Tab-separated table of C-alpha atoms in Angstrom:
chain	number	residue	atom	x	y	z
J	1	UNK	CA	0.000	0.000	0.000
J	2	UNK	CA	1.263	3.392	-0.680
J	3	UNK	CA	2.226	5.616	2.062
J	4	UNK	CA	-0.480	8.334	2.307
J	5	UNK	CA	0.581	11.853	1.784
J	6	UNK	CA	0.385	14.243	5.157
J	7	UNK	CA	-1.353	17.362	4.286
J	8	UNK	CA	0.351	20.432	2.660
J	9	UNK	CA	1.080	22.345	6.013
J	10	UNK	CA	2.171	25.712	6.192
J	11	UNK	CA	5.297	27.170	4.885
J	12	UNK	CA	7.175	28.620	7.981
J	13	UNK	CA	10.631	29.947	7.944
J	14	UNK	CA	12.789	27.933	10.108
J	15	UNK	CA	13.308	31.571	12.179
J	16	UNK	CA	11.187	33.904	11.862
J	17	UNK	CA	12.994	37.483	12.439
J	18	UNK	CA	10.451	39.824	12.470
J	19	UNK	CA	8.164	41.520	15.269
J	20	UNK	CA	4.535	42.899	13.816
J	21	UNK	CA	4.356	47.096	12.550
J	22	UNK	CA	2.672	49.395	14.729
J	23	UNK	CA	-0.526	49.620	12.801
J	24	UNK	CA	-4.295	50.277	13.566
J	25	UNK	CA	-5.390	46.433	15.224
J	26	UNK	CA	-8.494	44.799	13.395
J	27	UNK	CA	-11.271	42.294	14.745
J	28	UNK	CA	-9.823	38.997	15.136
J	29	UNK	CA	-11.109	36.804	12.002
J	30	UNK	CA	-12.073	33.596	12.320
J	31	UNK	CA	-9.213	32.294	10.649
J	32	UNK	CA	-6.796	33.439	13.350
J	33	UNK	CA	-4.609	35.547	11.281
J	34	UNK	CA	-4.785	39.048	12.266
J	35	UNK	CA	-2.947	40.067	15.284
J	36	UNK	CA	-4.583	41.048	18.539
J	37	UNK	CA	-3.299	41.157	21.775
J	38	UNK	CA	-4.158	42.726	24.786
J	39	UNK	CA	-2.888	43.970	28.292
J	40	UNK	CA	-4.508	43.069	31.420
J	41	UNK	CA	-6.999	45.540	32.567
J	42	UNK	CA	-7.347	48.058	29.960
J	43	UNK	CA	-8.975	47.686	26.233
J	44	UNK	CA	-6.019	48.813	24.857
J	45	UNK	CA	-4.306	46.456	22.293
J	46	UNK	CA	-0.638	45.637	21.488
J	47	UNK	CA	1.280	44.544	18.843
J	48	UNK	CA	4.498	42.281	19.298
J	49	UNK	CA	6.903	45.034	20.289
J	50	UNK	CA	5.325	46.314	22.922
J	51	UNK	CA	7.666	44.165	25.127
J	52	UNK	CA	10.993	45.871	23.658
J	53	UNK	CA	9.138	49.229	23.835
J	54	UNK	CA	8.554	48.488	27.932
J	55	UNK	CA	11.686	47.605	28.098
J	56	UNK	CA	13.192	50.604	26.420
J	57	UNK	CA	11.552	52.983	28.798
J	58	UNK	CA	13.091	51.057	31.303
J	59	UNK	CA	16.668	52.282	30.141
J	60	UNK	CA	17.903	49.277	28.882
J	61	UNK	CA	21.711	49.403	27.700
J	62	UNK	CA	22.060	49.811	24.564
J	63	UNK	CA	22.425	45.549	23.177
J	64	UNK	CA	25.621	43.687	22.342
J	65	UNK	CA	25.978	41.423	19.155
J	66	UNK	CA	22.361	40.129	18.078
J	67	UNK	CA	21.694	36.749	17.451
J	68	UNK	CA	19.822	38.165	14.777
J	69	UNK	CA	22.680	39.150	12.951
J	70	UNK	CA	24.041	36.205	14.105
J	71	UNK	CA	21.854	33.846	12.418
J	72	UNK	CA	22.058	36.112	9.465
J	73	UNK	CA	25.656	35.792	8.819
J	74	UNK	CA	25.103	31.689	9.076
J	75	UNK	CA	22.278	31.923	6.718
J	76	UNK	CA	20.607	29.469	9.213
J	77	UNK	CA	22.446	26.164	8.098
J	78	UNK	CA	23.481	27.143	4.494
J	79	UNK	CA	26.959	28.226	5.968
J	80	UNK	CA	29.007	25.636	7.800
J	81	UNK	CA	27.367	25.111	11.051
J	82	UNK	CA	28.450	21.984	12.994
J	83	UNK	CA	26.808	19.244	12.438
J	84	UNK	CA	26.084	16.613	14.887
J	85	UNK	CA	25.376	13.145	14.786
J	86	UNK	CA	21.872	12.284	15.788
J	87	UNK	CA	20.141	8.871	17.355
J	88	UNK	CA	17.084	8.900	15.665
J	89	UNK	CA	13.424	8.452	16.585
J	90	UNK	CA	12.932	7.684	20.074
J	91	UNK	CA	16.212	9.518	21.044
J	92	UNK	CA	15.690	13.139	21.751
J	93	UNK	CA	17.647	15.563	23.935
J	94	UNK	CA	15.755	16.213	27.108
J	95	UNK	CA	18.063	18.859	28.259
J	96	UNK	CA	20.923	20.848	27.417
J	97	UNK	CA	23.242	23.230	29.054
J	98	UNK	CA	26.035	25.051	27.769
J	99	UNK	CA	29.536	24.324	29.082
J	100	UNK	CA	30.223	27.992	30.839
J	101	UNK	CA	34.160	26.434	31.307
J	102	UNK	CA	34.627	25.905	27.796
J	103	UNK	CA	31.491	26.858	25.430
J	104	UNK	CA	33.026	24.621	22.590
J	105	UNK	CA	30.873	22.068	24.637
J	106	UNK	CA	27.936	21.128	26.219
J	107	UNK	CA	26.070	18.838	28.571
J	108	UNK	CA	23.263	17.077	27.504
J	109	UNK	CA	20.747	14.242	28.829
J	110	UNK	CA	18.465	12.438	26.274
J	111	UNK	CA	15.938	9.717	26.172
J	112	UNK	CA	18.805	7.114	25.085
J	113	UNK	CA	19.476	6.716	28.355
J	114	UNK	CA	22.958	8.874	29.047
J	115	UNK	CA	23.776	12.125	30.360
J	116	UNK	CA	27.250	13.077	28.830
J	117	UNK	CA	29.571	15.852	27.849
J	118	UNK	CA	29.579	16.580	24.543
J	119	UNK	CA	31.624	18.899	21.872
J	120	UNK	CA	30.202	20.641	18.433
J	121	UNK	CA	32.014	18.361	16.299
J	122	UNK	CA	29.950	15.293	17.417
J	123	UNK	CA	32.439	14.089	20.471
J	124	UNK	CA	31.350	12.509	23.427
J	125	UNK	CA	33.874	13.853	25.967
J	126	UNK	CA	32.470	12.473	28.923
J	127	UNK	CA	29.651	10.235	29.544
J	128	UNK	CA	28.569	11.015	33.063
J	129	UNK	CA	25.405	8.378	33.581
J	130	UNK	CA	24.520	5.882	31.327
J	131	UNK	CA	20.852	3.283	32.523
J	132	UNK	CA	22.315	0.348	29.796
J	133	UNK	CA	18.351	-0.095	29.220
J	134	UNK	CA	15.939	1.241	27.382
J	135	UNK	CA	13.805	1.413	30.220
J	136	UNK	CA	15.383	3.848	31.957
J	137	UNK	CA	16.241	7.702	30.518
J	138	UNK	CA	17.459	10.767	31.665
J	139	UNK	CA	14.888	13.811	31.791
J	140	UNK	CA	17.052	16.640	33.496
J	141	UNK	CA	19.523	18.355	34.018
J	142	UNK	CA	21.620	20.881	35.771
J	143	UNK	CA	25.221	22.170	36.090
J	144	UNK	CA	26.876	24.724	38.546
J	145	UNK	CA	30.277	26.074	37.009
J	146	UNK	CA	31.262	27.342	40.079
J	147	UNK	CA	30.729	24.244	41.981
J	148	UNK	CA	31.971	22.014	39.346
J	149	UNK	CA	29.091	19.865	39.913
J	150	UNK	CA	26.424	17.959	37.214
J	151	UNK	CA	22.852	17.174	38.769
J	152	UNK	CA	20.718	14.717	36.696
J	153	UNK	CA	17.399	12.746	36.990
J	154	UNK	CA	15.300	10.236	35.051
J	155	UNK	CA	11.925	8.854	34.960
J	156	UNK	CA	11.566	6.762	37.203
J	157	UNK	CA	12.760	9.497	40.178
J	158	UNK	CA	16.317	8.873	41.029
J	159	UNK	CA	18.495	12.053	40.874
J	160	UNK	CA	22.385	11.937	40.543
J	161	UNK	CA	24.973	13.947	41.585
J	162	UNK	CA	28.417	14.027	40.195
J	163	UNK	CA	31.138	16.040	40.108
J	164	UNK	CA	32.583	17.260	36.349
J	165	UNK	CA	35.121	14.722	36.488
J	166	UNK	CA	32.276	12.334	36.371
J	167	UNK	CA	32.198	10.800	39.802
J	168	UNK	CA	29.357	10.317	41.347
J	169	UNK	CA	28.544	11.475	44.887
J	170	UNK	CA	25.361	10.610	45.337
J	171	UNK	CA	22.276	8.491	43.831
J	172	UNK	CA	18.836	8.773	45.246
J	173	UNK	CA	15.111	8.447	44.170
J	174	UNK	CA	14.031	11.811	45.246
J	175	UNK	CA	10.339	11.508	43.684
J	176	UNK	CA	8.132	8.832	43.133
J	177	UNK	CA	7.699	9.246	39.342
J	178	UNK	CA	9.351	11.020	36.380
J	179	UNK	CA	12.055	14.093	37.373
J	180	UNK	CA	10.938	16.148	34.839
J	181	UNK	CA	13.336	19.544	35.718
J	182	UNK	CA	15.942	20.077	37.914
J	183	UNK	CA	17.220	23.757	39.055
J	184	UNK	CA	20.199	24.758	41.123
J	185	UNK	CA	19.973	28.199	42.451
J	186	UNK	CA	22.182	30.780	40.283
J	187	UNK	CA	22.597	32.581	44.039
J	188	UNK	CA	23.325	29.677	46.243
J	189	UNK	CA	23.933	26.614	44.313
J	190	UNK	CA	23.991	23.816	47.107
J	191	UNK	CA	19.978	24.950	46.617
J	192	UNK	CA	18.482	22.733	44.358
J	193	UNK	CA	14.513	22.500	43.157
J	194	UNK	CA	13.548	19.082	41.433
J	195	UNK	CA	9.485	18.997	39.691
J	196	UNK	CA	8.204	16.038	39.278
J	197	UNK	CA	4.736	14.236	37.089
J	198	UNK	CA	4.433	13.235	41.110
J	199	UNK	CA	2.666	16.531	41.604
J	200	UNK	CA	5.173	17.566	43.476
J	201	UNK	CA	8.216	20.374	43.781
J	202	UNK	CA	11.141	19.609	46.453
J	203	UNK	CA	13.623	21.935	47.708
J	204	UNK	CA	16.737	20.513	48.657
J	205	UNK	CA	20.091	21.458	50.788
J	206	UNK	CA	22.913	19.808	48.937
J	207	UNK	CA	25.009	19.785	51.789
J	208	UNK	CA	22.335	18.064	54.208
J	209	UNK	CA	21.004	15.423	51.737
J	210	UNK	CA	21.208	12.486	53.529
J	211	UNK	CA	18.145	10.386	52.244
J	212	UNK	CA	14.949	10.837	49.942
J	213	UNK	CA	13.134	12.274	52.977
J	214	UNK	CA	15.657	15.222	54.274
J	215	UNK	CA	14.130	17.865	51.907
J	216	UNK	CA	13.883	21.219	53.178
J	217	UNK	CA	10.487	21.520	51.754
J	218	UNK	CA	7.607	19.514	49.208
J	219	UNK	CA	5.534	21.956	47.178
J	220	UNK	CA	2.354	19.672	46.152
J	221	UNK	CA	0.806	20.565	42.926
J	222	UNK	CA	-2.960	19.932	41.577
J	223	UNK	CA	-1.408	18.835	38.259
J	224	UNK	CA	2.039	17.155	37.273
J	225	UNK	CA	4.735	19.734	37.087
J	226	UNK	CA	6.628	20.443	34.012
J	227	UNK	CA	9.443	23.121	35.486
J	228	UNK	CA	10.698	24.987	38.565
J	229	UNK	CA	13.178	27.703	37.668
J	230	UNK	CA	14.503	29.809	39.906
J	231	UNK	CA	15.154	33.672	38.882
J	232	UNK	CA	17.879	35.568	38.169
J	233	UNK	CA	18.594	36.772	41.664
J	234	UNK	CA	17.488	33.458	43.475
J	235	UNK	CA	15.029	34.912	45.259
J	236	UNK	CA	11.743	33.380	43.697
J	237	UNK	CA	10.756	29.721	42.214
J	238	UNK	CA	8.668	29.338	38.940
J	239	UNK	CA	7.077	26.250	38.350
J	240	UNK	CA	4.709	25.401	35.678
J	241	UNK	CA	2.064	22.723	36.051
J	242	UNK	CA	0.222	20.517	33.234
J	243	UNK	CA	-2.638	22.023	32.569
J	244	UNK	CA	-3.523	25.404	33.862
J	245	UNK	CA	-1.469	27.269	36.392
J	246	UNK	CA	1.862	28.878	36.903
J	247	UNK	CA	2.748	29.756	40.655
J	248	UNK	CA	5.387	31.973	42.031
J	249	UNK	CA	7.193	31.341	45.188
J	250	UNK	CA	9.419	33.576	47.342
J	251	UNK	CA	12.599	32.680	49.547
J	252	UNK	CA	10.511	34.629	52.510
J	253	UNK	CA	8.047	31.330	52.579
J	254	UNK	CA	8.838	28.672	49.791
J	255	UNK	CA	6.258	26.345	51.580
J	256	UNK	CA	3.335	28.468	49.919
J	257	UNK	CA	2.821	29.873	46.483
J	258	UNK	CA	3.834	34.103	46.355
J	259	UNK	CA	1.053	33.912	43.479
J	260	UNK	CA	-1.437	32.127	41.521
J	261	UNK	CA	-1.555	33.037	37.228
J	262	UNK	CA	-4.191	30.803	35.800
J	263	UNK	CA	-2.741	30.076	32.502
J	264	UNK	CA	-3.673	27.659	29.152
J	265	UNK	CA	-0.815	25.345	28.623
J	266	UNK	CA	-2.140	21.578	29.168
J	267	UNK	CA	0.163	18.977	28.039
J	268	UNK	CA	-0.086	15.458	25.634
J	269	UNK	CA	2.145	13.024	25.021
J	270	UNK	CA	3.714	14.572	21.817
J	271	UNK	CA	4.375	18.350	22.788
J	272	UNK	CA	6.997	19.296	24.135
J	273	UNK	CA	6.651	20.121	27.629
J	274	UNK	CA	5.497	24.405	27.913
J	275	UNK	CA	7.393	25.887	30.696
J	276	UNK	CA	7.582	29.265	31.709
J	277	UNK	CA	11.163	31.284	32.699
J	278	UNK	CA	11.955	34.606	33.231
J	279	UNK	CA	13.202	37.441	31.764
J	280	UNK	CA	17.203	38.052	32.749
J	281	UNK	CA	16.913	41.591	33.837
J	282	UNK	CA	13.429	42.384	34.792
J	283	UNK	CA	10.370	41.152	36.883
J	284	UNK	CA	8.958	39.208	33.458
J	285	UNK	CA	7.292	35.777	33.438
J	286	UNK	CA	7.274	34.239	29.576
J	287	UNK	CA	5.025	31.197	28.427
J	288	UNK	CA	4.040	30.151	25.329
J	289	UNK	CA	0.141	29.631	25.342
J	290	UNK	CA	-2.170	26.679	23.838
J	291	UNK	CA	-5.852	27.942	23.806
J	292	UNK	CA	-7.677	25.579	25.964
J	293	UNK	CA	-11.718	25.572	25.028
J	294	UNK	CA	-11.905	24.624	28.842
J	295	UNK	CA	-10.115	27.686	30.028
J	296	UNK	CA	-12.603	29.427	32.001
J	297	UNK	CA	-11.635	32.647	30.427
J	298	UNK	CA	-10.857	30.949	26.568
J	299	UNK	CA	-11.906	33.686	23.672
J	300	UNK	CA	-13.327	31.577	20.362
J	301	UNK	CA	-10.483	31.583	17.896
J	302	UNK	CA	-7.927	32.457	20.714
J	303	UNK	CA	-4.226	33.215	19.525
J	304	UNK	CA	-1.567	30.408	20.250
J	305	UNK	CA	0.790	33.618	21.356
J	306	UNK	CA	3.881	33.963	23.971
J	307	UNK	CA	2.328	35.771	26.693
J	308	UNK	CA	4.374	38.374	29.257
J	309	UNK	CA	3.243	38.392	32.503
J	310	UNK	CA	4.559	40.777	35.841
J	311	UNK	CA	6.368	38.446	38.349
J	312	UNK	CA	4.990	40.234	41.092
J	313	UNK	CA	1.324	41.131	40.340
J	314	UNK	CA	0.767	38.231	37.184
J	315	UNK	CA	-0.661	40.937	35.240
J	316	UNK	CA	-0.828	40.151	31.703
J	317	UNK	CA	2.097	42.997	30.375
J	318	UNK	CA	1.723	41.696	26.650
J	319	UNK	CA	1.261	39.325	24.000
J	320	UNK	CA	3.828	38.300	21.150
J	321	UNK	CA	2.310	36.735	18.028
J	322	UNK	CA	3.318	35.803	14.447
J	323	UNK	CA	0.215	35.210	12.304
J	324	UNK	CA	3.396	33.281	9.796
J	325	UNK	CA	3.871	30.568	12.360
J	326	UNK	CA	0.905	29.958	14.460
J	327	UNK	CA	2.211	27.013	16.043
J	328	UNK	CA	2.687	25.935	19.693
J	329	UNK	CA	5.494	27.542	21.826
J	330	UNK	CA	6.713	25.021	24.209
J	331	UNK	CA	10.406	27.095	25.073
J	332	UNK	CA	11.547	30.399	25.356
J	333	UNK	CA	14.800	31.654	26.145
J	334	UNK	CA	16.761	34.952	26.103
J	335	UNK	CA	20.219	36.210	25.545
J	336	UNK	CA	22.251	37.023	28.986
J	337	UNK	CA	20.961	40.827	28.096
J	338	UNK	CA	17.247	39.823	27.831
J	339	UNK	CA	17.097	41.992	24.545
J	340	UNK	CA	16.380	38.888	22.131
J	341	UNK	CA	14.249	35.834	22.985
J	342	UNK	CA	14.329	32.815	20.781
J	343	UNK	CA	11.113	30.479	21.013
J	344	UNK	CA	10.881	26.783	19.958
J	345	UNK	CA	7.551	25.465	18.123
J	346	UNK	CA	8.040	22.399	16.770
J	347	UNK	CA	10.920	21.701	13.720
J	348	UNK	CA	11.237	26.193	13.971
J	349	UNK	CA	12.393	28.651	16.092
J	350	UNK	CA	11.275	31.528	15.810
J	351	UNK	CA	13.900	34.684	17.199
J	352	UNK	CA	12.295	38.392	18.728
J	353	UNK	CA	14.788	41.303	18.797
J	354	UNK	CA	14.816	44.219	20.372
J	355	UNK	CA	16.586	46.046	17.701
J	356	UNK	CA	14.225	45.094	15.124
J	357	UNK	CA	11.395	46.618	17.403
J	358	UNK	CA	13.235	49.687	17.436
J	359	UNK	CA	13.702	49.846	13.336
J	360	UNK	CA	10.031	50.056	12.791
């Protein structure tokens, strides 16, 4: 039997490097293809720059060397980029983290069942945990430069600690099910959050781990938890269920949730896990949003758009949206200078600059 042909989908750039004009906003179609987004509490409506615009006002330095440009002098893979060699299906990287000793290299865990140290020319360097089964995979991951330490976990709830020579300190099951994130504290890095499809957060003291039960505190969850980040200053946790809510917790009381920010982002087996982080530099929570019909406040037609949200009230600040590449934004991450956020959706990424904003 011949294979049947998937549907013509939509031709999307690989990177899309363009914010929306300023113009005069229209009525959402039906189709979903005009922009509109809105701030919390006022009628007014914003376009996709309205984030670098805030920011502006804010005095922001003026930015070092754009990705932008970046990606524009590599042509996005038509100039020699690195190539690496790849596992195929069933093998993707969970998580990857840049090596801040050497950033020729980076640390990666994947679903083939390692977590190992890896250059851009395709060599394993290091391989730092490896399950020999196919049973057993590594979700997470975490490294502290200064500490010279790797933290790992994998779905069945065991984390691992090991130094970056590759020994291993430590080996516990820390959660009952899947570790799906793992966080040391960018302030104090023997601080260490693990979320888990358990429901649950912990918070640990890696200098007073002695068994799965010394945690300095559990954080139970309605939903399975996709994330806990900590921010920028190490003050606040943000973790990111799967299905509705984000919650913000503070160093003052990590035992009970800062804030609440109802939010559309539930989860199935083939998306990648949406997880909100913050902005580098300012009080900014991003997530990319998927319309929920359920969503108590859900708008027919609703935008699948990367929303902004105030860490410290979880007012709605903005909305970015490219009618070009309506898909799903599971990731977002900016540059150390929070002036350029790159988003994942899918086989694309699509990359906002600040500079850009300021062109129009």
């Amino acid at each position: 039997m011949a294979p049947r042909k998937r549907p013509e989908a939509q031709k999307t750039p690989s990177a899309v490097m363009r914010l929306r004009s300023k113009s005069s906003p229209q009525e959402l179609e039906p189709e979903a293809k005009k922009l509109r987004v809105k701030g919390s509490g006022s009628s007014r409506r914003y376009d996709s720059g309205c984030l670098w615009a805030g920011l502006a006002s804010l005095q922001v330095p003026p930015p070092c060397s754009s990705i932008v440009r970046a990606l524009h002098q590599h042509k996005l893979g038509k100039a020699a980029w690195p190539s690496l060699q790849q596992i195929g299906a069933g093998g993707s990287i969970t998580a990857l983290k840049f090596n801040l000793l050497n950033t020729n290299q980076f640390f990666a865990s994947s679903m083939e069942g390692t977590t190992r140290l890896q250059d851009f020319k395709g060599n394993t360097l290091r391989v730092f945990t490896s399950s020999d089964t196919c049973n057993v995979w590594f979700c997470s991951l975490d490294v502290s430069a200064n500490s010279r330490v790797v933290v790992t976990g994998d779905n069945v709830g065991h984390v691992i600690l090991l130094n970056t020579d590759g020994k291993e300190l430590w080996n516990l099951r820390m959660h009952k099910k899947k570790v799906t994130h793992l966080a040391l504290n960018p302030c104090c890095d023997w601080l260490l959050a693990t979320a888990s499809v358990d429901q649950t957060v912990k918070i640990w003291d890696l200098r007073q781990i002695r068994g799965k039960a010394s945690f300095l505190y559990s954080l139970p969850h309605r939903h399975p938890v996709n994330s806990a980040c900590f921010s920028p200053d190490g003050a606040r946790l943000l973790t990111t269920d799967q299905k509705s809510e984000i919650r913000v917790y503070s160093a003052s009381q990590w035992d009970h949730p800062l804030g609440l920010i109802p939010h559309p982002h539930r989860h199935f087996q083939h998306l990648t896990p949406i997880k909100a982080t913050w902005h580098p530099r300012y009080n900014l929570i991003v997530v990319g949003r998927y319309p929920d019909p359920n969503f108590k406040s859900c708008a027919p037609y609703e935008l699948r758009t990367i929303d902004v949200f105030d860490g410290s009230s979880g007012k709605m600040m903005c909305q970015l949206y490219d009618p070009e590449s309506s898909g799903i934004i599971s990731l977002n991450e900016f540059n150390p200078m929070g002036d350029t956020l790159a988003s994942a959706m899918g086989y694309h990424i699509l990359v906002w600059s600040q500079e850009e904003a300021d062109e129009k």
